[in-house]
């Protein structure tokens, strides 16, 4: 049936295509962009009757010519179309011989005569990389950045006798990121979307639906080609203008200045926020304030006092270095190659020769770029080397840093030996003297083993809920940061040391990490207290203590993950062996909530790592600091680069992009049911990634008259007020048997009055602040709704009159089943109590199960038979009998119904991060 449906679909698609009109096209232009437009037009059924491109350069044909020649499409390579300002008649006649209906100019550097432009029935269309009429002329992408435009884009227009002045057929635009480069705009938007748009434009013309909208003259600009001599930096400008000038010239022609008497070109600019970093001054001609060579690069200052950072410098001889190494000695000794490394050098030489076909002999002094290579050849060379030597991890930037063959080989060998690795993790801290200690907190994104600013340079404030003060400005990750982190995790999983590491070594790293967490437990607990409002003593025991236990538990599992052998029917006389393998899934995304920042991280990431995966983790936006401290400890434990990546920022941006990312194969999420549904949808639509969800709850706690009442009161209060009620399994509704109801309430209120509300770092505090201001406001609104609906407010319901986000522990009684309080989770210190009739076990069970949630539940009774009957009939993933909140790292944890699916903790959690492969062998 599926096969038949597929055939029907194919027939339908073919028929639909046949009804579209197709044109005979002449393609005039060059480059990979022209090649891709050619291929897509061919694929759509249009007939390319001729390709007109540039002559071969150094014996190499243009990519467009190569594609056309391979297909047998006529190819014409004219050096020029005009002679002394007049059309070359021989060239024009050759063009007219192909009989095109339309000229398509995807990227053309030649001047085409109007005889050719106007010759076809439908004229000519041209692609231009700007939103016309802005940035007419060459170097349009560069000028988009140089002038600080907030929007970039492209135009497909009808050619006329002006310079980029013809009527507009269609336009597309995109946002310009704060630190986008020419390459970013071209590779991420102008190239892929431009190809699609060229095909769309041709079809619109074929269908007779193509508009011709005159270009307005208002807002029109014309800029010329940017050349090296025009690209010198004028320093009397704000930092943003300097940044725009540098990035607008990156990589060609390169913005430059004079340092120590020689021309130095700047690459890799980004705006820099925060305090001025420490560094060594560097005098630069024309500046009023010296630059600073820092560990991250060269810091420059605008005339507004703001900063930008330049990562790479290139000297007049073509040598490029990291700006951070400007004052470092560059007389690195030449290393002696082993026989195996000499063979690799010969293989790389062959790859260079294949690219630089115009160079007779590749010598030590051969310069890759001066021999005719371009940026597209960099990608080709890197990929060819990776195919032969998967363990040699090169980046495009490495080629620019070592352009001569001998330097490139030395660099490659050092990388292969691991000699290029940085000696020490560089961390910028926010330090605070608090809780009788100096707490050092990283605040940047952690990607590929390094702390770094977010790509767009944005930050946000993380707030101490005890007094509302700002703890730190934390990096606000962007979509580009997600892509970098996922790429690092994927590379680590597929090619890195982690991929080759045996299971016991993996376990050893996890044990070491647990030890480091334990060594830093006071610091971690202090960070939890000031960032999330957790009472310090609870943070020490639970938030941090259970995190340490979790890593130790799963470290022990690393070398015990096993498949099984399965007896199957034998096809005699042959014998068969079938066995299963448990394999890691790949790159996993983990998105965690704000109530237990470190513990939720541990619950998910420990199982993920034990299974052999790599991860990208997004902490809650309001509580990022322990996750970033964890990243520091993981690096110190020796986890390879790329295995663990931490991205603070927005759930709507970072979390959403993680759920949509095609290279992520599993996503683990703890949070609200509403967001869980959105994540599940995105994971399904993107690439059907595996999902586990721990979502909302409205956990019932049933207290029977035959319970031990003192214990029920004590445990019942813990079930509600533990961690300020910010607890996923908190008892959202208490059902108390009628005969003990009033006494239970009286004792609860009596105990609440003894609770100390205050600074979470005070060892005597019982109840700290709610996590953040918006949550406190939501809880107060929750109480207002309860009162309006007729529930009885017995105690609390108000904000505590002191700085910070404190709320009184609250008690409601007389809560009926239809009320908002009975149905919705508060996620705060609000006890919701309902009576049930004496002896009505089945009735209270029905009421307890009358919810879409099913995370946890509890029952207090001395009657074991009753307890087991109730536990069997409660629809919840966890049932506590005569206790509550008693979770353990070895016991699986997860919910039913709209509380999600999948398990954290215990052996079952491992299977969330593994896939099963069945193998059958005939022998």
PDB file of C-alpha atoms in Angstrom, residues 502-734:
ATOM      1  CA  UNK A 502      36.354   2.796  26.251  1.00  0.00           C
ATOM      2  CA  UNK A 503      33.463   2.545  28.696  1.00  0.00           C
ATOM      3  CA  UNK A 504      35.601   2.206  31.824  1.00  0.00           C
ATOM      4  CA  UNK A 505      37.584   5.308  30.970  1.00  0.00           C
ATOM      5  CA  UNK A 506      34.283   7.117  30.489  1.00  0.00           C
ATOM      6  CA  UNK A 507      33.228   5.962  33.946  1.00  0.00           C
ATOM      7  CA  UNK A 508      36.553   7.086  35.404  1.00  0.00           C
ATOM      8  CA  UNK A 509      35.954  10.619  34.079  1.00  0.00           C
ATOM      9  CA  UNK A 510      32.486  10.674  35.594  1.00  0.00           C
ATOM     10  CA  UNK A 511      33.807   9.515  38.980  1.00  0.00           C
ATOM     11  CA  UNK A 512      36.437  12.252  38.810  1.00  0.00           C
ATOM     12  CA  UNK A 513      33.768  14.831  38.011  1.00  0.00           C
ATOM     13  CA  UNK A 514      31.682  13.646  40.980  1.00  0.00           C
ATOM     14  CA  UNK A 515      34.736  14.014  43.216  1.00  0.00           C
ATOM     15  CA  UNK A 516      35.299  17.572  41.987  1.00  0.00           C
ATOM     16  CA  UNK A 517      31.647  18.440  42.577  1.00  0.00           C
ATOM     17  CA  UNK A 518      31.985  17.115  46.107  1.00  0.00           C
ATOM     18  CA  UNK A 519      35.193  19.137  46.663  1.00  0.00           C
ATOM     19  CA  UNK A 520      33.308  22.264  45.544  1.00  0.00           C
ATOM     20  CA  UNK A 521      30.009  21.393  47.245  1.00  0.00           C
ATOM     21  CA  UNK A 522      29.970  24.457  49.539  1.00  0.00           C
ATOM     22  CA  UNK A 523      30.633  26.769  46.594  1.00  0.00           C
ATOM     23  CA  UNK A 524      27.999  25.044  44.439  1.00  0.00           C
ATOM     24  CA  UNK A 525      25.430  25.169  47.251  1.00  0.00           C
ATOM     25  CA  UNK A 526      26.161  28.862  47.791  1.00  0.00           C
ATOM     26  CA  UNK A 527      25.617  29.574  44.092  1.00  0.00           C
ATOM     27  CA  UNK A 528      22.326  27.620  44.195  1.00  0.00           C
ATOM     28  CA  UNK A 529      21.247  29.694  47.201  1.00  0.00           C
ATOM     29  CA  UNK A 530      21.954  33.102  45.668  1.00  0.00           C
ATOM     30  CA  UNK A 531      20.807  32.207  42.141  1.00  0.00           C
ATOM     31  CA  UNK A 532      17.681  30.139  42.874  1.00  0.00           C
ATOM     32  CA  UNK A 533      16.791  31.056  46.461  1.00  0.00           C
ATOM     33  CA  UNK A 534      17.345  27.510  47.752  1.00  0.00           C
ATOM     34  CA  UNK A 535      17.979  27.281  51.488  1.00  0.00           C
ATOM     35  CA  UNK A 536      21.720  26.612  51.808  1.00  0.00           C
ATOM     36  CA  UNK A 537      21.418  23.553  54.052  1.00  0.00           C
ATOM     37  CA  UNK A 538      18.915  21.988  51.645  1.00  0.00           C
ATOM     38  CA  UNK A 539      21.076  22.916  48.660  1.00  0.00           C
ATOM     39  CA  UNK A 540      24.066  21.272  50.293  1.00  0.00           C
ATOM     40  CA  UNK A 541      22.219  18.030  51.036  1.00  0.00           C
ATOM     41  CA  UNK A 542      19.846  17.726  48.085  1.00  0.00           C
ATOM     42  CA  UNK A 543      20.668  20.088  45.224  1.00  0.00           C
ATOM     43  CA  UNK A 544      24.381  19.275  45.360  1.00  0.00           C
ATOM     44  CA  UNK A 545      24.477  16.076  47.404  1.00  0.00           C
ATOM     45  CA  UNK A 546      22.109  14.157  45.168  1.00  0.00           C
ATOM     46  CA  UNK A 547      23.879  15.519  42.070  1.00  0.00           C
ATOM     47  CA  UNK A 548      27.135  13.977  43.294  1.00  0.00           C
ATOM     48  CA  UNK A 549      25.371  10.687  44.042  1.00  0.00           C
ATOM     49  CA  UNK A 550      23.777  10.687  40.575  1.00  0.00           C
ATOM     50  CA  UNK A 551      27.102  11.014  38.783  1.00  0.00           C
ATOM     51  CA  UNK A 552      28.635   8.273  40.907  1.00  0.00           C
ATOM     52  CA  UNK A 553      25.682   5.972  40.299  1.00  0.00           C
ATOM     53  CA  UNK A 554      25.793   6.351  36.512  1.00  0.00           C
ATOM     54  CA  UNK A 555      29.604   6.237  36.424  1.00  0.00           C
ATOM     55  CA  UNK A 556      29.236   2.696  37.710  1.00  0.00           C
ATOM     56  CA  UNK A 557      26.907   1.826  34.852  1.00  0.00           C
ATOM     57  CA  UNK A 558      29.306   2.818  32.054  1.00  0.00           C
ATOM     58  CA  UNK A 559      30.924  -0.620  31.628  1.00  0.00           C
ATOM     59  CA  UNK A 560      27.769  -2.597  32.429  1.00  0.00           C
ATOM     60  CA  UNK A 561      25.603  -1.566  29.492  1.00  0.00           C
ATOM     61  CA  UNK A 562      24.941  -4.838  27.698  1.00  0.00           C
ATOM     62  CA  UNK A 563      22.878  -6.335  24.930  1.00  0.00           C
ATOM     63  CA  UNK A 564      21.651  -9.924  24.844  1.00  0.00           C
ATOM     64  CA  UNK A 565      21.761 -13.065  22.739  1.00  0.00           C
ATOM     65  CA  UNK A 566      18.453 -14.260  21.316  1.00  0.00           C
ATOM     66  CA  UNK A 567      17.576 -17.829  20.201  1.00  0.00           C
ATOM     67  CA  UNK A 568      15.891 -17.683  16.784  1.00  0.00           C
ATOM     68  CA  UNK A 569      14.561 -20.305  14.366  1.00  0.00           C
ATOM     69  CA  UNK A 570      17.416 -21.978  12.512  1.00  0.00           C
ATOM     70  CA  UNK A 571      17.354 -22.293   8.725  1.00  0.00           C
ATOM     71  CA  UNK A 572      19.040 -25.703   8.580  1.00  0.00           C
ATOM     72  CA  UNK A 573      21.666 -26.759   7.709  1.00  0.00           C
ATOM     73  CA  UNK A 574      22.891 -23.244   8.559  1.00  0.00           C
ATOM     74  CA  UNK A 575      23.160 -21.876  12.074  1.00  0.00           C
ATOM     75  CA  UNK A 576      22.274 -18.361  13.138  1.00  0.00           C
ATOM     76  CA  UNK A 577      23.335 -16.175  15.996  1.00  0.00           C
ATOM     77  CA  UNK A 578      21.285 -13.111  16.869  1.00  0.00           C
ATOM     78  CA  UNK A 579      22.431 -10.589  19.441  1.00  0.00           C
ATOM     79  CA  UNK A 580      21.574  -7.033  20.378  1.00  0.00           C
ATOM     80  CA  UNK A 581      23.866  -4.086  20.979  1.00  0.00           C
ATOM     81  CA  UNK A 582      23.090  -1.030  23.061  1.00  0.00           C
ATOM     82  CA  UNK A 583      24.513   2.034  21.338  1.00  0.00           C
ATOM     83  CA  UNK A 584      24.603   5.737  22.205  1.00  0.00           C
ATOM     84  CA  UNK A 585      22.175   7.861  20.219  1.00  0.00           C
ATOM     85  CA  UNK A 586      24.498  10.752  19.332  1.00  0.00           C
ATOM     86  CA  UNK A 587      24.138  14.432  20.149  1.00  0.00           C
ATOM     87  CA  UNK A 588      21.531  14.998  22.868  1.00  0.00           C
ATOM     88  CA  UNK A 589      19.886  18.246  23.896  1.00  0.00           C
ATOM     89  CA  UNK A 590      18.940  18.712  27.538  1.00  0.00           C
ATOM     90  CA  UNK A 591      16.650  21.529  28.668  1.00  0.00           C
ATOM     91  CA  UNK A 592      16.219  21.894  32.428  1.00  0.00           C
ATOM     92  CA  UNK A 593      14.039  23.963  34.798  1.00  0.00           C
ATOM     93  CA  UNK A 594      14.892  26.521  37.469  1.00  0.00           C
ATOM     94  CA  UNK A 595      13.741  24.782  40.654  1.00  0.00           C
ATOM     95  CA  UNK A 596      16.711  22.406  41.082  1.00  0.00           C
ATOM     96  CA  UNK A 597      19.270  23.858  38.656  1.00  0.00           C
ATOM     97  CA  UNK A 598      22.174  21.502  39.412  1.00  0.00           C
ATOM     98  CA  UNK A 599      20.204  18.407  40.348  1.00  0.00           C
ATOM     99  CA  UNK A 600      18.079  18.432  37.169  1.00  0.00           C
ATOM    100  CA  UNK A 601      21.290  18.842  35.193  1.00  0.00           C
ATOM    101  CA  UNK A 602      22.758  15.809  36.947  1.00  0.00           C
ATOM    102  CA  UNK A 603      19.660  13.623  36.598  1.00  0.00           C
ATOM    103  CA  UNK A 604      19.688  13.939  32.817  1.00  0.00           C
ATOM    104  CA  UNK A 605      23.306  14.550  31.835  1.00  0.00           C
ATOM    105  CA  UNK A 606      24.792  11.742  33.954  1.00  0.00           C
ATOM    106  CA  UNK A 607      22.685   9.087  32.211  1.00  0.00           C
ATOM    107  CA  UNK A 608      23.317  10.733  28.848  1.00  0.00           C
ATOM    108  CA  UNK A 609      27.109  10.708  29.312  1.00  0.00           C
ATOM    109  CA  UNK A 610      27.212   7.220  30.816  1.00  0.00           C
ATOM    110  CA  UNK A 611      25.539   5.938  27.640  1.00  0.00           C
ATOM    111  CA  UNK A 612      28.322   7.529  25.564  1.00  0.00           C
ATOM    112  CA  UNK A 613      26.472  10.491  24.073  1.00  0.00           C
ATOM    113  CA  UNK A 614      27.558  14.113  23.853  1.00  0.00           C
ATOM    114  CA  UNK A 615      25.284  16.920  24.956  1.00  0.00           C
ATOM    115  CA  UNK A 616      24.200  20.520  24.586  1.00  0.00           C
ATOM    116  CA  UNK A 617      22.447  21.701  27.736  1.00  0.00           C
ATOM    117  CA  UNK A 618      20.316  24.797  28.199  1.00  0.00           C
ATOM    118  CA  UNK A 619      19.860  25.781  31.845  1.00  0.00           C
ATOM    119  CA  UNK A 620      16.820  27.830  32.826  1.00  0.00           C
ATOM    120  CA  UNK A 621      17.323  31.473  31.882  1.00  0.00           C
ATOM    121  CA  UNK A 622      16.847  32.632  35.486  1.00  0.00           C
ATOM    122  CA  UNK A 623      19.276  30.101  37.066  1.00  0.00           C
ATOM    123  CA  UNK A 624      22.305  29.547  34.799  1.00  0.00           C
ATOM    124  CA  UNK A 625      25.195  29.830  37.248  1.00  0.00           C
ATOM    125  CA  UNK A 626      25.595  26.321  38.692  1.00  0.00           C
ATOM    126  CA  UNK A 627      25.400  24.848  35.191  1.00  0.00           C
ATOM    127  CA  UNK A 628      28.287  27.077  34.102  1.00  0.00           C
ATOM    128  CA  UNK A 629      30.263  26.163  37.238  1.00  0.00           C
ATOM    129  CA  UNK A 630      29.574  22.512  36.372  1.00  0.00           C
ATOM    130  CA  UNK A 631      31.033  23.169  32.904  1.00  0.00           C
ATOM    131  CA  UNK A 632      34.230  24.441  34.525  1.00  0.00           C
ATOM    132  CA  UNK A 633      34.477  21.327  36.714  1.00  0.00           C
ATOM    133  CA  UNK A 634      33.831  19.028  33.760  1.00  0.00           C
ATOM    134  CA  UNK A 635      36.757  20.570  31.885  1.00  0.00           C
ATOM    135  CA  UNK A 636      38.981  20.203  34.947  1.00  0.00           C
ATOM    136  CA  UNK A 637      37.892  16.569  35.239  1.00  0.00           C
ATOM    137  CA  UNK A 638      39.293  15.981  31.755  1.00  0.00           C
ATOM    138  CA  UNK A 639      36.172  15.644  29.633  1.00  0.00           C
ATOM    139  CA  UNK A 640      37.219  16.089  25.980  1.00  0.00           C
ATOM    140  CA  UNK A 641      36.235  19.237  24.136  1.00  0.00           C
ATOM    141  CA  UNK A 642      32.758  19.218  22.672  1.00  0.00           C
ATOM    142  CA  UNK A 643      31.348  16.481  24.915  1.00  0.00           C
ATOM    143  CA  UNK A 644      29.606  18.950  27.256  1.00  0.00           C
ATOM    144  CA  UNK A 645      28.286  22.304  26.029  1.00  0.00           C
ATOM    145  CA  UNK A 646      26.268  24.766  28.130  1.00  0.00           C
ATOM    146  CA  UNK A 647      24.178  27.571  26.576  1.00  0.00           C
ATOM    147  CA  UNK A 648      22.488  30.098  28.885  1.00  0.00           C
ATOM    148  CA  UNK A 649      19.695  32.101  27.337  1.00  0.00           C
ATOM    149  CA  UNK A 650      16.074  32.080  26.256  1.00  0.00           C
ATOM    150  CA  UNK A 651      14.003  28.931  26.052  1.00  0.00           C
ATOM    151  CA  UNK A 652      12.042  30.382  23.150  1.00  0.00           C
ATOM    152  CA  UNK A 653      15.250  30.906  21.188  1.00  0.00           C
ATOM    153  CA  UNK A 654      17.860  28.373  22.336  1.00  0.00           C
ATOM    154  CA  UNK A 655      15.446  25.664  23.473  1.00  0.00           C
ATOM    155  CA  UNK A 656      13.334  25.973  20.343  1.00  0.00           C
ATOM    156  CA  UNK A 657      16.338  25.783  18.020  1.00  0.00           C
ATOM    157  CA  UNK A 658      17.630  22.738  19.883  1.00  0.00           C
ATOM    158  CA  UNK A 659      14.278  21.004  19.402  1.00  0.00           C
ATOM    159  CA  UNK A 660      14.381  21.782  15.670  1.00  0.00           C
ATOM    160  CA  UNK A 661      18.061  21.068  15.029  1.00  0.00           C
ATOM    161  CA  UNK A 662      18.587  18.220  12.535  1.00  0.00           C
ATOM    162  CA  UNK A 663      21.852  17.027  14.125  1.00  0.00           C
ATOM    163  CA  UNK A 664      20.291  16.433  17.547  1.00  0.00           C
ATOM    164  CA  UNK A 665      18.924  12.913  17.952  1.00  0.00           C
ATOM    165  CA  UNK A 666      17.469  13.041  21.465  1.00  0.00           C
ATOM    166  CA  UNK A 667      15.987  15.769  23.638  1.00  0.00           C
ATOM    167  CA  UNK A 668      15.361  15.469  27.364  1.00  0.00           C
ATOM    168  CA  UNK A 669      13.149  18.164  28.885  1.00  0.00           C
ATOM    169  CA  UNK A 670      11.837  18.997  32.344  1.00  0.00           C
ATOM    170  CA  UNK A 671       9.336  21.833  32.571  1.00  0.00           C
ATOM    171  CA  UNK A 672       5.724  22.751  31.957  1.00  0.00           C
ATOM    172  CA  UNK A 673       3.267  20.579  30.028  1.00  0.00           C
ATOM    173  CA  UNK A 674       2.526  23.437  27.625  1.00  0.00           C
ATOM    174  CA  UNK A 675       6.176  23.830  26.607  1.00  0.00           C
ATOM    175  CA  UNK A 676       6.634  20.050  26.582  1.00  0.00           C
ATOM    176  CA  UNK A 677       3.930  19.730  23.940  1.00  0.00           C
ATOM    177  CA  UNK A 678       5.576  22.394  21.803  1.00  0.00           C
ATOM    178  CA  UNK A 679       8.949  20.664  22.099  1.00  0.00           C
ATOM    179  CA  UNK A 680       7.454  17.296  21.194  1.00  0.00           C
ATOM    180  CA  UNK A 681       5.852  18.822  18.105  1.00  0.00           C
ATOM    181  CA  UNK A 682       9.086  20.496  17.004  1.00  0.00           C
ATOM    182  CA  UNK A 683      11.082  17.311  17.576  1.00  0.00           C
ATOM    183  CA  UNK A 684       8.616  15.355  15.464  1.00  0.00           C
ATOM    184  CA  UNK A 685       8.433  17.824  12.601  1.00  0.00           C
ATOM    185  CA  UNK A 686      12.215  18.367  12.416  1.00  0.00           C
ATOM    186  CA  UNK A 687      13.733  14.878  12.364  1.00  0.00           C
ATOM    187  CA  UNK A 688      11.628  12.650  14.633  1.00  0.00           C
ATOM    188  CA  UNK A 689      14.179  12.940  17.404  1.00  0.00           C
ATOM    189  CA  UNK A 690      13.673  10.779  20.483  1.00  0.00           C
ATOM    190  CA  UNK A 691      12.057  12.684  23.366  1.00  0.00           C
ATOM    191  CA  UNK A 692      11.657  12.213  27.108  1.00  0.00           C
ATOM    192  CA  UNK A 693       9.480  14.654  29.026  1.00  0.00           C
ATOM    193  CA  UNK A 694       9.055  15.282  32.758  1.00  0.00           C
ATOM    194  CA  UNK A 695       6.233  17.785  32.918  1.00  0.00           C
ATOM    195  CA  UNK A 696       3.674  19.320  35.242  1.00  0.00           C
ATOM    196  CA  UNK A 697       1.995  17.642  38.160  1.00  0.00           C
ATOM    197  CA  UNK A 698      -0.951  17.902  40.530  1.00  0.00           C
ATOM    198  CA  UNK A 699       0.130  15.112  42.829  1.00  0.00           C
ATOM    199  CA  UNK A 700      -2.549  13.883  45.275  1.00  0.00           C
ATOM    200  CA  UNK A 701      -1.703  13.003  48.875  1.00  0.00           C
ATOM    201  CA  UNK A 702      -4.390  10.972  50.699  1.00  0.00           C
ATOM    202  CA  UNK A 703      -4.416  11.019  54.502  1.00  0.00           C
ATOM    203  CA  UNK A 704      -6.607   8.422  56.164  1.00  0.00           C
ATOM    204  CA  UNK A 705      -7.895   8.647  59.718  1.00  0.00           C
ATOM    205  CA  UNK A 706      -5.889   5.571  60.776  1.00  0.00           C
ATOM    206  CA  UNK A 707      -2.534   7.196  59.940  1.00  0.00           C
ATOM    207  CA  UNK A 708       0.148   8.237  62.392  1.00  0.00           C
ATOM    208  CA  UNK A 709      -1.054  11.846  62.470  1.00  0.00           C
ATOM    209  CA  UNK A 710       2.126  13.542  63.738  1.00  0.00           C
ATOM    210  CA  UNK A 711       4.081  11.914  60.929  1.00  0.00           C
ATOM    211  CA  UNK A 712       1.391  12.733  58.370  1.00  0.00           C
ATOM    212  CA  UNK A 713       1.500  16.410  59.400  1.00  0.00           C
ATOM    213  CA  UNK A 714       5.290  16.542  59.251  1.00  0.00           C
ATOM    214  CA  UNK A 715       5.527  14.658  55.942  1.00  0.00           C
ATOM    215  CA  UNK A 716       2.505  16.482  54.499  1.00  0.00           C
ATOM    216  CA  UNK A 717       4.160  19.823  55.136  1.00  0.00           C
ATOM    217  CA  UNK A 718       7.343  18.560  53.525  1.00  0.00           C
ATOM    218  CA  UNK A 719       5.293  17.341  50.566  1.00  0.00           C
ATOM    219  CA  UNK A 720       4.057  20.904  50.008  1.00  0.00           C
ATOM    220  CA  UNK A 721       6.701  23.304  51.370  1.00  0.00           C
ATOM    221  CA  UNK A 722       9.918  21.428  50.528  1.00  0.00           C
ATOM    222  CA  UNK A 723      12.161  23.754  48.468  1.00  0.00           C
ATOM    223  CA  UNK A 724       9.568  26.573  48.891  1.00  0.00           C
ATOM    224  CA  UNK A 725       7.009  24.435  47.075  1.00  0.00           C
ATOM    225  CA  UNK A 726       9.065  24.688  43.883  1.00  0.00           C
ATOM    226  CA  UNK A 727       9.101  20.941  43.542  1.00  0.00           C
ATOM    227  CA  UNK A 728       7.790  18.961  40.582  1.00  0.00           C
ATOM    228  CA  UNK A 729       6.377  16.197  42.785  1.00  0.00           C
ATOM    229  CA  UNK A 730       4.964  18.535  45.429  1.00  0.00           C
ATOM    230  CA  UNK A 731       1.608  17.406  46.790  1.00  0.00           C
ATOM    231  CA  UNK A 732      -0.647  19.684  44.782  1.00  0.00           C
ATOM    232  CA  UNK A 733      -3.763  18.548  46.592  1.00  0.00           C
ATOM    233  CA  UNK A 734      -4.263  16.906  49.979  1.00  0.00           C
TER     234      UNK A 734
END
